[in-house]
mmCIF file of C-alpha atoms in Angstrom:
data_model
loop_
_atom_site.group_PDB
_atom_site.id
_atom_site.type_symbol
_atom_site.label_atom_id
_atom_site.label_comp_id
_atom_site.label_asym_id
_atom_site.label_seq_id
_atom_site.Cartn_x
_atom_site.Cartn_y
_atom_site.Cartn_z
ATOM 1 C CA MET A 4 -135.169 9.925 46.154
ATOM 2 C CA LEU A 5 -138.573 9.270 47.965
ATOM 3 C CA ASN A 6 -138.654 7.499 51.139
ATOM 4 C CA GLY A 7 -141.071 4.918 51.638
ATOM 5 C CA VAL A 8 -142.061 3.763 55.064
ATOM 6 C CA ALA A 9 -142.507 -0.144 55.686
ATOM 7 C CA LEU A 10 -144.415 -1.135 58.936
ATOM 8 C CA GLY A 11 -144.263 -4.767 60.642
ATOM 9 C CA THR A 12 -142.686 -6.776 63.526
ATOM 10 C CA PHE A 13 -140.227 -8.670 60.834
ATOM 11 C CA ASP A 14 -139.174 -10.696 63.036
ATOM 12 C CA GLY A 15 -137.430 -13.413 61.089
ATOM 13 C CA MET A 16 -137.587 -11.640 57.915
ATOM 14 C CA HIS A 17 -139.443 -13.630 56.509
ATOM 15 C CA ASN A 18 -141.070 -13.531 52.469
ATOM 16 C CA GLY A 19 -143.749 -12.513 53.990
ATOM 17 C CA HIS A 20 -141.769 -9.677 55.525
ATOM 18 C CA ARG A 21 -139.308 -8.604 52.697
ATOM 19 C CA ALA A 22 -142.254 -8.325 49.515
ATOM 20 C CA VAL A 23 -143.546 -5.060 52.688
ATOM 21 C CA ILE A 24 -140.132 -3.856 52.352
ATOM 22 C CA ASP A 25 -139.534 -4.804 48.286
ATOM 23 C CA ALA A 26 -143.620 -2.817 47.837
ATOM 24 C CA ILE A 27 -141.627 0.666 48.942
ATOM 25 C CA LYS A 28 -138.466 -0.827 45.826
ATOM 26 C CA ASP A 29 -138.539 2.486 43.954
ATOM 27 C CA TYR A 30 -138.063 4.554 47.463
ATOM 28 C CA ASN A 31 -135.618 5.580 50.048
ATOM 29 C CA ARG A 32 -137.167 2.672 51.912
ATOM 30 C CA ILE A 33 -136.829 3.161 56.309
ATOM 31 C CA ALA A 34 -138.510 0.039 58.252
ATOM 32 C CA VAL A 35 -140.561 1.396 61.166
ATOM 33 C CA THR A 36 -140.544 -1.635 63.677
ATOM 34 C CA PHE A 37 -140.398 -2.708 67.786
ATOM 35 C CA LYS A 38 -137.209 -3.535 69.472
ATOM 36 C CA ARG A 39 -139.993 -7.133 70.115
ATOM 37 C CA PRO A 40 -143.263 -7.620 68.638
ATOM 38 C CA PRO A 41 -145.859 -5.634 71.509
ATOM 39 C CA LYS A 42 -147.625 -8.991 73.008
ATOM 40 C CA THR A 43 -143.774 -10.229 74.333
ATOM 41 C CA TYR A 44 -144.982 -6.241 75.919
ATOM 42 C CA LEU A 45 -147.891 -7.093 76.955
ATOM 43 C CA GLY A 46 -147.115 -10.833 79.293
ATOM 44 C CA ALA A 47 -146.588 -13.477 75.731
ATOM 45 C CA LYS A 48 -143.560 -15.580 76.111
ATOM 46 C CA GLN A 49 -140.381 -14.397 74.147
ATOM 47 C CA GLN A 50 -139.973 -15.960 71.171
ATOM 48 C CA LEU A 51 -138.142 -14.868 69.043
ATOM 49 C CA LEU A 52 -136.424 -15.533 65.302
ATOM 50 C CA MET A 53 -133.813 -12.537 65.430
ATOM 51 C CA THR A 54 -132.548 -10.865 68.560
ATOM 52 C CA PRO A 55 -133.228 -7.333 68.061
ATOM 53 C CA GLU A 56 -129.772 -7.087 67.255
ATOM 54 C CA ASP A 57 -129.854 -9.560 64.918
ATOM 55 C CA LYS A 58 -132.974 -7.874 63.334
ATOM 56 C CA TYR A 59 -132.122 -4.550 62.805
ATOM 57 C CA GLN A 60 -129.105 -5.665 60.893
ATOM 58 C CA SER A 61 -131.137 -8.131 58.402
ATOM 59 C CA LEU A 62 -132.940 -5.412 57.648
ATOM 60 C CA LEU A 63 -129.784 -3.430 56.474
ATOM 61 C CA ASP A 64 -128.310 -6.228 55.130
ATOM 62 C CA TYR A 65 -132.271 -6.452 53.196
ATOM 63 C CA GLY A 66 -131.476 -3.414 51.441
ATOM 64 C CA VAL A 67 -133.446 -1.352 53.910
ATOM 65 C CA ASN A 68 -131.783 2.461 54.296
ATOM 66 C CA GLU A 69 -132.976 3.729 57.688
ATOM 67 C CA VAL A 70 -134.660 1.524 60.502
ATOM 68 C CA PHE A 71 -136.772 2.907 63.880
ATOM 69 C CA MET A 72 -136.611 0.616 65.955
ATOM 70 C CA PRO A 73 -138.103 1.588 69.516
ATOM 71 C CA GLU A 74 -139.223 -0.313 72.314
ATOM 72 C CA PHE A 75 -142.928 -0.764 72.080
ATOM 73 C CA THR A 76 -143.888 0.600 75.677
ATOM 74 C CA GLU A 77 -142.195 3.963 74.141
ATOM 75 C CA ILE A 78 -145.644 4.202 71.806
ATOM 76 C CA ARG A 79 -147.753 2.135 73.031
ATOM 77 C CA ASP A 80 -150.176 4.798 73.963
ATOM 78 C CA VAL A 81 -150.374 6.459 71.421
ATOM 79 C CA SER A 82 -153.757 6.300 68.742
ATOM 80 C CA PRO A 83 -153.853 5.041 65.154
ATOM 81 C CA LEU A 84 -153.688 8.212 64.235
ATOM 82 C CA ASP A 85 -151.058 10.130 66.347
ATOM 83 C CA PHE A 86 -149.072 6.957 64.463
ATOM 84 C CA LEU A 87 -149.694 7.833 61.535
ATOM 85 C CA GLU A 88 -148.754 11.294 62.016
ATOM 86 C CA MET A 89 -145.569 10.829 63.462
ATOM 87 C CA ILE A 90 -144.520 8.960 60.647
ATOM 88 C CA ARG A 91 -145.592 11.682 58.568
ATOM 89 C CA GLU A 92 -143.529 14.282 59.838
ATOM 90 C CA LYS A 93 -140.842 12.141 60.510
ATOM 91 C CA TYR A 94 -139.798 10.663 57.819
ATOM 92 C CA LYS A 95 -142.564 12.931 55.176
ATOM 93 C CA PRO A 96 -142.804 9.814 52.785
ATOM 94 C CA LYS A 97 -145.151 9.490 49.595
ATOM 95 C CA ALA A 98 -145.262 5.339 49.703
ATOM 96 C CA ILE A 99 -146.434 3.362 52.918
ATOM 97 C CA SER A 100 -146.250 -0.272 53.002
ATOM 98 C CA CYS A 101 -147.543 -2.873 55.201
ATOM 99 C CA GLY A 102 -149.014 -6.328 55.125
ATOM 100 C CA PHE A 103 -153.275 -8.207 55.236
ATOM 101 C CA ASN A 104 -152.906 -7.843 58.869
ATOM 102 C CA TYR A 105 -150.533 -5.280 60.030
ATOM 103 C CA ARG A 106 -152.658 -3.566 63.483
ATOM 104 C CA PHE A 107 -151.035 -0.694 64.669
ATOM 105 C CA GLY A 108 -151.837 1.727 67.663
ATOM 106 C CA LYS A 109 -153.683 1.337 71.309
ATOM 107 C CA ASN A 110 -154.950 -1.324 71.791
ATOM 108 C CA ALA A 111 -154.300 -2.346 67.500
ATOM 109 C CA GLU A 112 -157.192 -0.588 66.812
ATOM 110 C CA GLY A 113 -155.363 0.403 63.817
ATOM 111 C CA ASN A 114 -155.842 -1.264 60.827
ATOM 112 C CA THR A 115 -154.939 -1.192 57.254
ATOM 113 C CA GLU A 116 -158.024 0.080 56.467
ATOM 114 C CA PHE A 117 -157.262 3.273 58.385
ATOM 115 C CA ILE A 118 -153.758 3.681 56.945
ATOM 116 C CA ALA A 119 -155.770 3.587 53.351
ATOM 117 C CA GLU A 120 -157.749 6.472 54.749
ATOM 118 C CA PHE A 121 -155.265 7.859 55.779
ATOM 119 C CA CYS A 122 -152.568 7.811 53.093
ATOM 120 C CA GLN A 123 -155.502 9.413 50.714
ATOM 121 C CA LYS A 124 -156.208 11.963 52.728
ATOM 122 C CA ASN A 125 -152.464 12.997 52.846
ATOM 123 C CA GLY A 126 -151.468 12.116 48.756
ATOM 124 C CA ILE A 127 -149.071 9.145 50.407
ATOM 125 C CA GLU A 128 -148.997 5.746 48.108
ATOM 126 C CA PHE A 129 -150.695 2.913 50.038
ATOM 127 C CA LYS A 130 -148.910 -0.679 49.888
ATOM 128 C CA CYS A 131 -151.147 -3.639 51.191
ATOM 129 C CA VAL A 132 -149.785 -6.422 50.363
ATOM 130 C CA PRO A 133 -151.138 -9.760 50.805
ATOM 131 C CA ALA A 134 -150.119 -13.045 52.282
ATOM 132 C CA VAL A 135 -147.074 -13.912 50.546
ATOM 133 C CA LYS A 136 -147.847 -17.826 50.961
ATOM 134 C CA TYR A 137 -146.105 -21.729 51.556
ATOM 135 C CA ASN A 138 -147.295 -25.454 51.025
ATOM 136 C CA GLY A 139 -150.284 -23.681 50.731
ATOM 137 C CA GLU A 140 -150.858 -21.850 53.124
ATOM 138 C CA ALA A 141 -149.888 -18.385 54.347
ATOM 139 C CA ILE A 142 -146.079 -17.209 56.763
ATOM 140 C CA SER A 143 -146.171 -16.284 60.017
ATOM 141 C CA SER A 144 -143.247 -16.371 62.081
ATOM 142 C CA SER A 145 -145.725 -19.125 64.623
ATOM 143 C CA LYS A 146 -145.570 -21.363 61.637
ATOM 144 C CA ILE A 147 -141.427 -21.577 61.074
ATOM 145 C CA ARG A 148 -140.953 -21.418 64.436
ATOM 146 C CA ALA A 149 -142.809 -24.479 65.642
ATOM 147 C CA MET A 150 -140.247 -25.882 62.504
ATOM 148 C CA ILE A 151 -137.827 -24.997 64.795
ATOM 149 C CA THR A 152 -138.863 -26.340 67.252
ATOM 150 C CA ASP A 153 -139.118 -29.594 66.087
ATOM 151 C CA GLY A 154 -136.211 -29.166 64.868
ATOM 152 C CA ASN A 155 -136.778 -28.871 61.120
ATOM 153 C CA VAL A 156 -133.856 -25.915 60.620
ATOM 154 C CA GLU A 157 -133.129 -26.831 57.219
ATOM 155 C CA GLU A 158 -137.040 -25.471 56.102
ATOM 156 C CA ALA A 159 -137.419 -22.881 58.030
ATOM 157 C CA ASN A 160 -133.973 -21.288 56.361
ATOM 158 C CA THR A 161 -135.581 -21.660 53.319
ATOM 159 C CA LEU A 162 -137.783 -18.797 54.624
ATOM 160 C CA ILE A 163 -135.838 -16.402 56.756
ATOM 161 C CA PHE A 164 -133.368 -14.087 55.191
ATOM 162 C CA GLY A 165 -130.046 -15.693 56.133
ATOM 163 C CA GLY A 166 -131.480 -18.649 57.722
ATOM 164 C CA PHE A 167 -132.538 -19.540 61.556
ATOM 165 C CA GLY A 168 -129.552 -18.171 64.058
ATOM 166 C CA PHE A 169 -128.115 -15.939 66.503
ATOM 167 C CA SER A 170 -125.116 -13.991 66.996
ATOM 168 C CA ALA A 171 -123.456 -14.835 71.101
ATOM 169 C CA GLU A 172 -120.449 -13.719 72.871
ATOM 170 C CA VAL A 173 -118.043 -16.462 73.436
ATOM 171 C CA ILE A 174 -117.444 -17.386 77.369
ATOM 172 C CA HIS A 175 -115.422 -19.528 79.132
ATOM 173 C CA GLY A 176 -116.463 -22.914 79.779
ATOM 174 C CA ASP A 177 -115.551 -25.933 81.197
ATOM 175 C CA HIS A 178 -112.365 -26.125 78.562
ATOM 176 C CA ARG A 179 -113.234 -30.169 78.771
ATOM 177 C CA GLY A 180 -113.851 -30.153 74.790
ATOM 178 C CA ARG A 181 -109.900 -29.611 74.447
ATOM 179 C CA THR A 182 -109.466 -32.916 77.380
ATOM 180 C CA ILE A 183 -110.103 -35.449 74.722
ATOM 181 C CA GLY A 184 -109.072 -32.472 71.476
ATOM 182 C CA PHE A 185 -112.595 -31.053 70.716
ATOM 183 C CA PRO A 186 -112.135 -27.740 72.259
ATOM 184 C CA THR A 187 -115.605 -25.948 71.625
ATOM 185 C CA VAL A 188 -116.493 -22.466 71.572
ATOM 186 C CA ASN A 189 -119.234 -22.179 74.020
ATOM 187 C CA GLN A 190 -122.167 -19.173 74.095
ATOM 188 C CA ILE A 191 -125.474 -18.500 76.086
ATOM 189 C CA TYR A 192 -128.666 -19.442 73.410
ATOM 190 C CA PRO A 193 -129.570 -15.798 73.686
ATOM 191 C CA VAL A 194 -132.825 -16.175 75.823
ATOM 192 C CA CYS A 195 -135.074 -13.859 73.983
ATOM 193 C CA LEU A 196 -135.404 -16.720 71.093
ATOM 194 C CA VAL A 197 -137.554 -19.654 70.413
ATOM 195 C CA GLU A 198 -137.408 -22.831 71.935
ATOM 196 C CA LEU A 199 -135.548 -24.946 69.793
ATOM 197 C CA LYS A 200 -135.187 -29.156 69.999
ATOM 198 C CA PHE A 201 -132.213 -29.418 72.241
ATOM 199 C CA GLY A 202 -129.510 -32.209 70.462
ATOM 200 C CA VAL A 203 -126.650 -31.736 67.749
ATOM 201 C CA TYR A 204 -126.139 -29.221 64.650
ATOM 202 C CA ALA A 205 -124.910 -28.908 61.358
ATOM 203 C CA VAL A 206 -123.990 -25.379 61.607
ATOM 204 C CA GLU A 207 -121.250 -22.352 59.717
ATOM 205 C CA ILE A 208 -120.325 -20.258 62.064
ATOM 206 C CA GLU A 209 -118.624 -16.373 61.427
ATOM 207 C CA ILE A 210 -115.725 -15.629 62.239
ATOM 208 C CA GLY A 211 -114.988 -11.940 60.814
ATOM 209 C CA SER A 212 -115.139 -11.888 56.951
ATOM 210 C CA GLN A 213 -114.263 -16.162 57.143
ATOM 211 C CA LYS A 214 -117.051 -19.081 57.579
ATOM 212 C CA PHE A 215 -116.722 -22.437 59.120
ATOM 213 C CA ARG A 216 -118.911 -24.737 58.812
ATOM 214 C CA ALA A 217 -118.644 -26.385 62.185
ATOM 215 C CA ILE A 218 -121.085 -28.740 64.753
ATOM 216 C CA THR A 219 -122.791 -27.134 68.171
ATOM 217 C CA ASN A 220 -124.580 -28.682 71.250
ATOM 218 C CA ILE A 221 -127.204 -26.476 71.936
ATOM 219 C CA GLY A 222 -129.038 -27.605 75.511
ATOM 220 C CA TYR A 223 -128.429 -28.261 79.049
ATOM 221 C CA ARG A 224 -125.520 -30.630 78.992
ATOM 222 C CA PRO A 225 -126.831 -33.426 80.095
ATOM 223 C CA THR A 226 -123.440 -35.891 80.835
ATOM 224 C CA PHE A 227 -122.859 -32.733 82.428
ATOM 225 C CA LYS A 228 -125.658 -30.083 84.062
ATOM 226 C CA THR A 229 -125.803 -26.332 83.087
ATOM 227 C CA PRO A 230 -128.769 -24.213 84.593
ATOM 228 C CA ILE A 231 -128.706 -22.555 81.222
ATOM 229 C CA VAL A 232 -129.090 -23.477 77.930
ATOM 230 C CA THR A 233 -125.873 -22.956 76.372
ATOM 231 C CA ALA A 234 -124.169 -23.210 72.809
ATOM 232 C CA GLU A 235 -120.837 -24.824 72.408
ATOM 233 C CA THR A 236 -119.686 -25.269 68.779
ATOM 234 C CA TYR A 237 -116.436 -27.523 67.766
ATOM 235 C CA ILE A 238 -114.408 -26.257 64.626
ATOM 236 C CA PRO A 239 -112.798 -28.860 62.945
ATOM 237 C CA HIS A 240 -109.389 -27.187 61.951
ATOM 238 C CA PHE A 241 -109.324 -23.751 63.704
ATOM 239 C CA THR A 242 -107.152 -22.968 66.156
ATOM 240 C CA GLY A 243 -107.754 -19.614 67.625
ATOM 241 C CA ASP A 244 -108.230 -16.649 70.271
ATOM 242 C CA LEU A 245 -112.048 -16.435 70.631
ATOM 243 C CA TYR A 246 -112.957 -15.337 74.013
ATOM 244 C CA GLY A 247 -114.835 -12.236 74.179
ATOM 245 C CA LYS A 248 -115.757 -11.869 70.644
ATOM 246 C CA ARG A 249 -119.583 -11.857 69.233
ATOM 247 C CA LEU A 250 -120.092 -14.613 66.931
ATOM 248 C CA ARG A 251 -122.583 -15.869 64.475
ATOM 249 C CA VAL A 252 -123.870 -19.158 64.155
ATOM 250 C CA ASN A 253 -126.048 -20.154 61.661
ATOM 251 C CA LEU A 254 -127.565 -23.521 62.216
ATOM 252 C CA LEU A 255 -127.957 -25.750 59.139
ATOM 253 C CA LYS A 256 -129.017 -28.975 59.767
ATOM 254 C CA PHE A 257 -130.589 -30.900 63.115
ATOM 255 C CA LEU A 258 -128.068 -34.002 63.570
ATOM 256 C CA ARG A 259 -129.058 -35.600 66.624
ATOM 257 C CA GLU A 260 -130.910 -35.335 69.603
ATOM 258 C CA GLU A 261 -128.895 -34.767 73.140
ATOM 259 C CA HIS A 262 -127.855 -37.996 74.983
ATOM 260 C CA LYS A 263 -126.298 -38.510 78.183
ATOM 261 C CA PHE A 264 -123.625 -40.184 78.137
ATOM 262 C CA ASP A 265 -121.681 -42.937 80.530
ATOM 263 C CA SER A 266 -117.671 -42.174 80.512
ATOM 264 C CA LEU A 267 -115.938 -39.299 78.303
ATOM 265 C CA ASP A 268 -114.788 -42.298 75.615
ATOM 266 C CA ASN A 269 -118.260 -42.644 74.419
ATOM 267 C CA LEU A 270 -118.850 -38.958 74.177
ATOM 268 C CA LYS A 271 -115.742 -38.612 72.316
ATOM 269 C CA THR A 272 -117.218 -41.506 70.416
ATOM 270 C CA ALA A 273 -120.132 -39.607 69.319
ATOM 271 C CA ILE A 274 -118.141 -36.338 68.353
ATOM 272 C CA LYS A 275 -116.523 -38.141 65.975
ATOM 273 C CA CYS A 276 -119.395 -39.634 64.333
ATOM 274 C CA ASP A 277 -120.901 -36.171 64.858
ATOM 275 C CA VAL A 278 -117.798 -34.612 62.639
ATOM 276 C CA SER A 279 -118.354 -37.184 59.899
ATOM 277 C CA SER A 280 -121.862 -36.230 59.736
ATOM 278 C CA LEU A 281 -120.991 -32.595 58.998
ATOM 279 C CA LEU A 282 -117.458 -34.043 56.644
ATOM 280 C CA GLY A 283 -119.534 -36.474 54.431
ATOM 281 C CA LYS A 284 -117.274 -38.699 56.118
#
C-alpha cells in the first residue's frame, strides 16, 4: 500500500487531529509529530493532554501504521523545504495531510501554502483539513485544557480519543488507606500534563486487560499534605499487589473538591459517600 503522511502535534488526539489522520485513510498511515508541542521547547510550560508515551500509543490505537516522533530540538533549525524533503526521502509519500493552521520548519516559517506548492511540484496529493468545530468553534487543545482545568472532564472526554487520563507507575504510599478499610493505588500525576482541578474523580482504571470503576483523589492531599501532586485510587472489590506496575487511569467525572478533614473518621465517611456516588447507591 502507498504511504500517506499526517503532520501535526496530535496532543490529545482530539476530533481535529483524527480528521487529519482520516484524510489519508486510504494509504499506509504515517504520523509525523514531536514528543511535545514545539512551544514547550521554547520556554512555555508543559500543559499536555497526553504524555508522549500515551500519545504514541493513542496514534497506534487509532490505526496509524507508523509514528515518527523525534524531539523538536533535533530538527528545530531545519528549513521548511529541508523538512519536507526529509519526509519525501524517508517515506516517499503519495499523500500528505495536515490541519488548516499547521506551521513547521525553522521559526515556523512553513505553512499549508508552502506544503501545497511542494506537493504539486513532486506529484504528491495534498489534503489540507479545515477546522473541525464544536459548539460553533474550532476544536483546539487549548480549549480542551480549559475544560479539564475547570473539572469538566466529561465534556473533554467527548473530544479526546480514548478520553482524558494518564499512565503512571504504582508506588508505595504511607499505607494509611488500608488502616481505615480503603487501600489505595498510589501514583504520581505526570508533571508534563495539564493542571487539572484537584479533587475526587470517578475513574476507570486499567489493570492488564481488565477495567475497574474506581475513585481517585488527585492533588496535594490537604489532610496529609504531600509536596507533589499524587493520585490515590480506591478500587472497590479489588485485592492484589500492583506495586511497580504501570497502570492507566481514565477520568470520567469530577465528584468533589479536595477537603481537609479533622479526623480519619470524617475522611472515612467522605470516602464512603464517594464510593456510593460511584456505584450509584
